[in-house]
GROMACS .gro file of C-alpha atoms in nm:
model
  299
    1UNK     CA    1   0.006  -0.018   0.019
    2UNK     CA    2   0.110   0.352  -0.090
    3UNK     CA    3   0.159   0.559   0.209
    4UNK     CA    4   0.030   0.891   0.043
    5UNK     CA    5  -0.263   0.699  -0.057
    6UNK     CA    6  -0.316   0.571   0.292
    7UNK     CA    7  -0.267   0.926   0.449
    8UNK     CA    8  -0.536   1.079   0.206
    9UNK     CA    9  -0.756   0.771   0.313
   10UNK     CA   10  -0.727   0.837   0.660
   11UNK     CA   11  -0.756   1.222   0.635
   12UNK     CA   12  -1.099   1.192   0.439
   13UNK     CA   13  -1.219   0.955   0.665
   14UNK     CA   14  -1.128   1.197   0.980
   15UNK     CA   15  -1.303   1.505   0.809
   16UNK     CA   16  -1.589   1.315   0.640
   17UNK     CA   17  -1.527   1.509   0.319
   18UNK     CA   18  -1.298   1.509  -0.004
   19UNK     CA   19  -1.297   1.886  -0.023
   20UNK     CA   20  -1.173   1.944   0.343
   21UNK     CA   21  -0.901   1.667   0.288
   22UNK     CA   22  -0.774   1.836  -0.057
   23UNK     CA   23  -0.755   2.168   0.159
   24UNK     CA   24  -0.580   2.018   0.480
   25UNK     CA   25  -0.345   1.816   0.248
   26UNK     CA   26  -0.254   2.074   0.007
   27UNK     CA   27  -0.428   1.864  -0.302
   28UNK     CA   28  -0.692   1.927  -0.534
   29UNK     CA   29  -1.028   1.760  -0.466
   30UNK     CA   30  -0.981   1.561  -0.791
   31UNK     CA   31  -0.645   1.416  -0.661
   32UNK     CA   32  -0.795   1.306  -0.330
   33UNK     CA   33  -1.064   1.108  -0.550
   34UNK     CA   34  -0.783   0.959  -0.762
   35UNK     CA   35  -0.617   0.858  -0.422
   36UNK     CA   36  -0.930   0.677  -0.304
   37UNK     CA   37  -0.990   0.527  -0.613
   38UNK     CA   38  -0.639   0.414  -0.629
   39UNK     CA   39  -0.656   0.265  -0.286
   40UNK     CA   40  -0.955   0.078  -0.341
   41UNK     CA   41  -0.845  -0.058  -0.665
   42UNK     CA   42  -0.546  -0.189  -0.489
   43UNK     CA   43  -0.740  -0.358  -0.229
   44UNK     CA   44  -1.029  -0.448  -0.417
   45UNK     CA   45  -1.284  -0.343  -0.152
   46UNK     CA   46  -1.516   0.009  -0.132
   47UNK     CA   47  -1.341   0.199   0.132
   48UNK     CA   48  -1.569   0.481   0.162
   49UNK     CA   49  -1.952   0.600   0.113
   50UNK     CA   50  -1.967   0.886  -0.099
   51UNK     CA   51  -2.288   1.070   0.040
   52UNK     CA   52  -2.232   1.116   0.321
   53UNK     CA   53  -1.871   1.035   0.336
   54UNK     CA   54  -1.810   0.770   0.585
   55UNK     CA   55  -1.608   0.463   0.609
   56UNK     CA   56  -1.769   0.123   0.495
   57UNK     CA   57  -1.703  -0.200   0.709
   58UNK     CA   58  -1.374  -0.274   0.527
   59UNK     CA   59  -1.272   0.098   0.571
   60UNK     CA   60  -1.310   0.080   0.948
   61UNK     CA   61  -1.100  -0.195   0.941
   62UNK     CA   62  -0.835  -0.021   0.739
   63UNK     CA   63  -0.815   0.287   0.970
   64UNK     CA   64  -0.746   0.035   1.262
   65UNK     CA   65  -0.418  -0.061   1.060
   66UNK     CA   66  -0.373   0.258   0.918
   67UNK     CA   67  -0.338   0.484   1.183
   68UNK     CA   68  -0.056   0.313   1.388
   69UNK     CA   69   0.124   0.239   1.039
   70UNK     CA   70   0.102   0.610   0.967
   71UNK     CA   71   0.254   0.685   1.291
   72UNK     CA   72   0.528   0.455   1.299
   73UNK     CA   73   0.611   0.599   0.934
   74UNK     CA   74   0.611   0.932   1.096
   75UNK     CA   75   0.834   0.805   1.399
   76UNK     CA   76   1.081   0.648   1.155
   77UNK     CA   77   1.147   1.009   0.975
   78UNK     CA   78   1.174   1.187   1.291
   79UNK     CA   79   1.417   0.950   1.425
   80UNK     CA   80   1.641   0.968   1.106
   81UNK     CA   81   1.581   1.338   1.123
   82UNK     CA   82   1.726   1.345   1.449
   83UNK     CA   83   2.032   1.179   1.379
   84UNK     CA   84   2.095   1.360   1.070
   85UNK     CA   85   2.057   1.716   1.254
   86UNK     CA   86   2.337   1.867   1.451
   87UNK     CA   87   2.245   1.864   1.802
   88UNK     CA   88   2.132   2.201   1.865
   89UNK     CA   89   2.113   2.189   2.275
   90UNK     CA   90   1.763   2.269   2.300
   91UNK     CA   91   1.537   2.026   2.489
   92UNK     CA   92   1.179   1.962   2.469
   93UNK     CA   93   1.031   1.759   2.765
   94UNK     CA   94   0.674   1.635   2.720
   95UNK     CA   95   0.531   1.551   3.074
   96UNK     CA   96   0.209   1.435   3.188
   97UNK     CA   97   0.027   1.670   3.468
   98UNK     CA   98   0.097   1.427   3.758
   99UNK     CA   99   0.456   1.380   3.633
  100UNK     CA  100   0.536   1.762   3.681
  101UNK     CA  101   0.655   1.755   4.045
  102UNK     CA  102   0.954   1.920   4.229
  103UNK     CA  103   1.213   1.639   4.128
  104UNK     CA  104   1.097   1.678   3.741
  105UNK     CA  105   1.140   2.058   3.751
  106UNK     CA  106   1.482   2.046   3.974
  107UNK     CA  107   1.621   1.822   3.681
  108UNK     CA  108   1.557   2.046   3.407
  109UNK     CA  109   1.854   2.268   3.269
  110UNK     CA  110   1.845   2.645   3.338
  111UNK     CA  111   1.786   2.758   2.995
  112UNK     CA  112   1.687   2.642   2.617
  113UNK     CA  113   1.408   2.392   2.721
  114UNK     CA  114   1.067   2.340   2.680
  115UNK     CA  115   0.830   2.204   2.942
  116UNK     CA  116   0.494   2.049   2.724
  117UNK     CA  117   0.237   1.944   2.956
  118UNK     CA  118   0.024   1.710   2.748
  119UNK     CA  119  -0.232   1.438   2.816
  120UNK     CA  120  -0.066   1.113   2.918
  121UNK     CA  121  -0.159   0.936   2.608
  122UNK     CA  122  -0.039   1.159   2.375
  123UNK     CA  123   0.318   1.181   2.490
  124UNK     CA  124   0.428   0.849   2.306
  125UNK     CA  125   0.282   0.985   1.966
  126UNK     CA  126   0.471   1.327   2.052
  127UNK     CA  127   0.804   1.134   2.092
  128UNK     CA  128   0.740   0.939   1.800
  129UNK     CA  129   0.679   1.241   1.567
  130UNK     CA  130   0.977   1.417   1.684
  131UNK     CA  131   0.810   1.704   1.867
  132UNK     CA  132   0.915   1.595   2.225
  133UNK     CA  133   1.313   1.456   2.317
  134UNK     CA  134   1.179   1.297   2.633
  135UNK     CA  135   0.866   1.203   2.763
  136UNK     CA  136   0.749   1.136   3.129
  137UNK     CA  137   0.458   0.935   3.153
  138UNK     CA  138   0.205   0.836   3.480
  139UNK     CA  139  -0.046   0.586   3.533
  140UNK     CA  140  -0.168   0.306   3.787
  141UNK     CA  141   0.024  -0.008   3.859
  142UNK     CA  142   0.092  -0.305   4.085
  143UNK     CA  143   0.406  -0.240   4.261
  144UNK     CA  144   0.720  -0.286   4.058
  145UNK     CA  145   0.502  -0.326   3.742
  146UNK     CA  146   0.577  -0.131   3.414
  147UNK     CA  147   0.322   0.058   3.246
  148UNK     CA  148   0.138  -0.048   2.932
  149UNK     CA  149   0.229   0.167   2.645
  150UNK     CA  150   0.105   0.212   2.266
  151UNK     CA  151   0.307   0.034   2.042
  152UNK     CA  152   0.373   0.351   1.831
  153UNK     CA  153   0.769   0.375   1.788
  154UNK     CA  154   1.033   0.171   1.953
  155UNK     CA  155   1.031   0.350   2.290
  156UNK     CA  156   1.277   0.279   2.569
  157UNK     CA  157   1.078   0.333   2.925
  158UNK     CA  158   1.292   0.355   3.286
  159UNK     CA  159   1.116   0.394   3.605
  160UNK     CA  160   1.147   0.734   3.778
  161UNK     CA  161   0.926   0.702   4.081
  162UNK     CA  162   0.662   0.495   4.254
  163UNK     CA  163   0.436   0.677   4.505
  164UNK     CA  164   0.147   0.531   4.717
  165UNK     CA  165  -0.207   0.669   4.629
  166UNK     CA  166  -0.446   0.852   4.837
  167UNK     CA  167  -0.818   0.957   4.802
  168UNK     CA  168  -0.924   1.327   4.812
  169UNK     CA  169  -1.241   1.420   4.971
  170UNK     CA  170  -1.397   1.709   5.170
  171UNK     CA  171  -1.271   1.722   5.547
  172UNK     CA  172  -1.637   1.664   5.631
  173UNK     CA  173  -1.705   1.346   5.411
  174UNK     CA  174  -1.816   1.054   5.611
  175UNK     CA  175  -1.487   0.841   5.490
  176UNK     CA  176  -1.275   1.156   5.589
  177UNK     CA  177  -1.144   1.030   5.920
  178UNK     CA  178  -1.053   0.669   5.861
  179UNK     CA  179  -0.691   0.577   5.852
  180UNK     CA  180  -0.706   0.407   5.506
  181UNK     CA  181  -0.965   0.314   5.221
  182UNK     CA  182  -1.043   0.026   5.002
  183UNK     CA  183  -1.126   0.101   4.653
  184UNK     CA  184  -1.407  -0.172   4.694
  185UNK     CA  185  -1.581   0.073   4.966
  186UNK     CA  186  -1.583   0.378   4.701
  187UNK     CA  187  -1.749   0.201   4.392
  188UNK     CA  188  -2.056   0.375   4.465
  189UNK     CA  189  -1.903   0.695   4.536
  190UNK     CA  190  -1.965   1.010   4.334
  191UNK     CA  191  -1.586   1.086   4.125
  192UNK     CA  192  -1.451   1.364   3.955
  193UNK     CA  193  -1.382   1.266   3.589
  194UNK     CA  194  -1.065   1.406   3.511
  195UNK     CA  195  -0.861   1.220   3.274
  196UNK     CA  196  -0.605   1.442   3.180
  197UNK     CA  197  -0.544   1.592   3.546
  198UNK     CA  198  -0.615   1.292   3.728
  199UNK     CA  199  -0.613   0.915   3.708
  200UNK     CA  200  -0.879   0.785   3.451
  201UNK     CA  201  -1.202   0.644   3.606
  202UNK     CA  202  -1.153   0.360   3.358
  203UNK     CA  203  -0.815   0.264   3.504
  204UNK     CA  204  -1.018   0.243   3.865
  205UNK     CA  205  -1.255   0.026   3.673
  206UNK     CA  206  -0.988  -0.182   3.513
  207UNK     CA  207  -0.825  -0.201   3.861
  208UNK     CA  208  -1.130  -0.342   4.056
  209UNK     CA  209  -1.262  -0.529   3.769
  210UNK     CA  210  -1.646  -0.329   3.807
  211UNK     CA  211  -1.826  -0.061   3.584
  212UNK     CA  212  -1.880   0.133   3.920
  213UNK     CA  213  -1.698   0.461   3.986
  214UNK     CA  214  -1.973   0.686   3.827
  215UNK     CA  215  -1.871   1.039   3.735
  216UNK     CA  216  -2.011   1.345   3.913
  217UNK     CA  217  -1.834   1.616   3.723
  218UNK     CA  218  -1.592   1.615   3.446
  219UNK     CA  219  -1.294   1.833   3.433
  220UNK     CA  220  -1.120   1.843   3.103
  221UNK     CA  221  -0.817   2.086   3.219
  222UNK     CA  222  -0.433   1.959   3.322
  223UNK     CA  223  -0.427   2.172   3.650
  224UNK     CA  224  -0.409   1.923   3.946
  225UNK     CA  225  -0.487   2.238   4.181
  226UNK     CA  226  -0.795   2.279   4.006
  227UNK     CA  227  -0.881   1.914   4.053
  228UNK     CA  228  -0.799   1.921   4.440
  229UNK     CA  229  -0.980   2.222   4.490
  230UNK     CA  230  -1.289   2.057   4.296
  231UNK     CA  231  -1.276   1.747   4.546
  232UNK     CA  232  -1.259   2.016   4.837
  233UNK     CA  233  -1.567   2.166   4.727
  234UNK     CA  234  -1.752   1.850   4.721
  235UNK     CA  235  -1.796   1.768   4.351
  236UNK     CA  236  -1.659   1.446   4.370
  237UNK     CA  237  -1.363   1.208   4.497
  238UNK     CA  238  -1.036   1.165   4.285
  239UNK     CA  239  -0.760   0.936   4.357
  240UNK     CA  240  -0.402   1.113   4.342
  241UNK     CA  241  -0.061   1.021   4.424
  242UNK     CA  242   0.010   1.067   4.782
  243UNK     CA  243   0.280   1.315   4.731
  244UNK     CA  244  -0.017   1.584   4.586
  245UNK     CA  245  -0.116   1.772   4.895
  246UNK     CA  246  -0.509   1.835   4.951
  247UNK     CA  247  -0.644   2.160   4.883
  248UNK     CA  248  -0.772   2.384   5.207
  249UNK     CA  249  -1.097   2.214   5.350
  250UNK     CA  250  -0.999   1.842   5.180
  251UNK     CA  251  -0.807   1.605   5.328
  252UNK     CA  252  -0.615   1.268   5.166
  253UNK     CA  253  -0.693   0.921   5.294
  254UNK     CA  254  -0.432   0.669   5.179
  255UNK     CA  255  -0.572   0.364   4.966
  256UNK     CA  256  -0.495   0.033   5.120
  257UNK     CA  257  -0.629  -0.213   4.891
  258UNK     CA  258  -0.585  -0.303   4.611
  259UNK     CA  259  -0.200  -0.287   4.633
  260UNK     CA  260  -0.175  -0.001   4.373
  261UNK     CA  261   0.087   0.270   4.320
  262UNK     CA  262   0.092   0.564   4.103
  263UNK     CA  263   0.393   0.480   3.861
  264UNK     CA  264   0.621   0.751   3.672
  265UNK     CA  265   0.827   0.660   3.348
  266UNK     CA  266   1.078   0.807   3.158
  267UNK     CA  267   1.028   0.763   2.775
  268UNK     CA  268   1.269   0.801   2.516
  269UNK     CA  269   1.316   0.686   2.143
  270UNK     CA  270   1.699   0.655   2.134
  271UNK     CA  271   2.028   0.716   2.341
  272UNK     CA  272   1.966   1.078   2.461
  273UNK     CA  273   2.287   1.312   2.424
  274UNK     CA  274   2.355   1.665   2.542
  275UNK     CA  275   2.094   1.837   2.775
  276UNK     CA  276   1.853   1.538   2.718
  277UNK     CA  277   2.109   1.290   2.857
  278UNK     CA  278   2.163   1.518   3.174
  279UNK     CA  279   1.776   1.523   3.220
  280UNK     CA  280   1.761   1.137   3.166
  281UNK     CA  281   2.038   1.092   3.439
  282UNK     CA  282   1.901   1.332   3.698
  283UNK     CA  283   1.541   1.167   3.673
  284UNK     CA  284   1.648   0.806   3.664
  285UNK     CA  285   1.945   0.777   3.872
  286UNK     CA  286   1.831   0.753   4.238
  287UNK     CA  287   2.050   0.772   4.588
  288UNK     CA  288   1.956   0.414   4.621
  289UNK     CA  289   1.941   0.092   4.373
  290UNK     CA  290   1.577   0.103   4.409
  291UNK     CA  291   1.484   0.208   4.052
  292UNK     CA  292   1.514  -0.016   3.769
  293UNK     CA  293   1.501   0.051   3.373
  294UNK     CA  294   1.291  -0.195   3.160
  295UNK     CA  295   1.193  -0.222   2.785
  296UNK     CA  296   0.875  -0.049   2.684
  297UNK     CA  297   0.556  -0.255   2.704
  298UNK     CA  298   0.359  -0.245   2.402
  299UNK     CA  299  -0.003  -0.309   2.362
   0.00000   0.00000   0.00000
């Protein structure tokens, strides 16, 4: 399959428009139509319904393959571009909101650094596309278990830290004075749904194997202080690393069951050099030998 044709198909399907895809890709509408016809001819299947524009069943299946394939191609181009370019000394670090803590900030160079705070699921793609030199992702995990990462590029992940978890809730909440909480006790509680700033509710459901944890309010921002303030105001519970202090009027009760931690990992696509190597060493070299590097899991 010609990757140019494949990229045109993905763009038409995403925009549901041949003319919109032509504008975005810089082609004529006739050229876009020819690309789609050539791809359909190559595969021997109709991929797009024309009115309205929508993927066919075969087109939906092709999209499942096409998006990661194109991302891997972009990753290969970005990787080779980095090899060919002379090191400029600049550093771009993409980090998830909960990964931006004092230790992370202390490891950054004083100048020529860009810190991009992104939703955790976008960080591997940013490294693959070459828009970030290093990434810091986070998530729920059993102690010493690596995070599961998407297979978007050859990524190497190294553990940065693991922290216990705590439930943030108003100081007047009936559970606020308990010494610890079990996740199973909170299935029917009202939760804050903050997939970027906090730990997504679908991860809690997966950890407990239940469809509970219903959201009371959704927060689409990335500011963790806003999230803790929402919990203090009684808009819902949130689960955060124990290193995050509660907002005034709230308390943080340790999670005692199941045995889960907030895990932070450093991502890279190759052997870092210059400022990237300095930052990587500062983040992943602990005072004790408790942090272990591992190849990234994909899935």
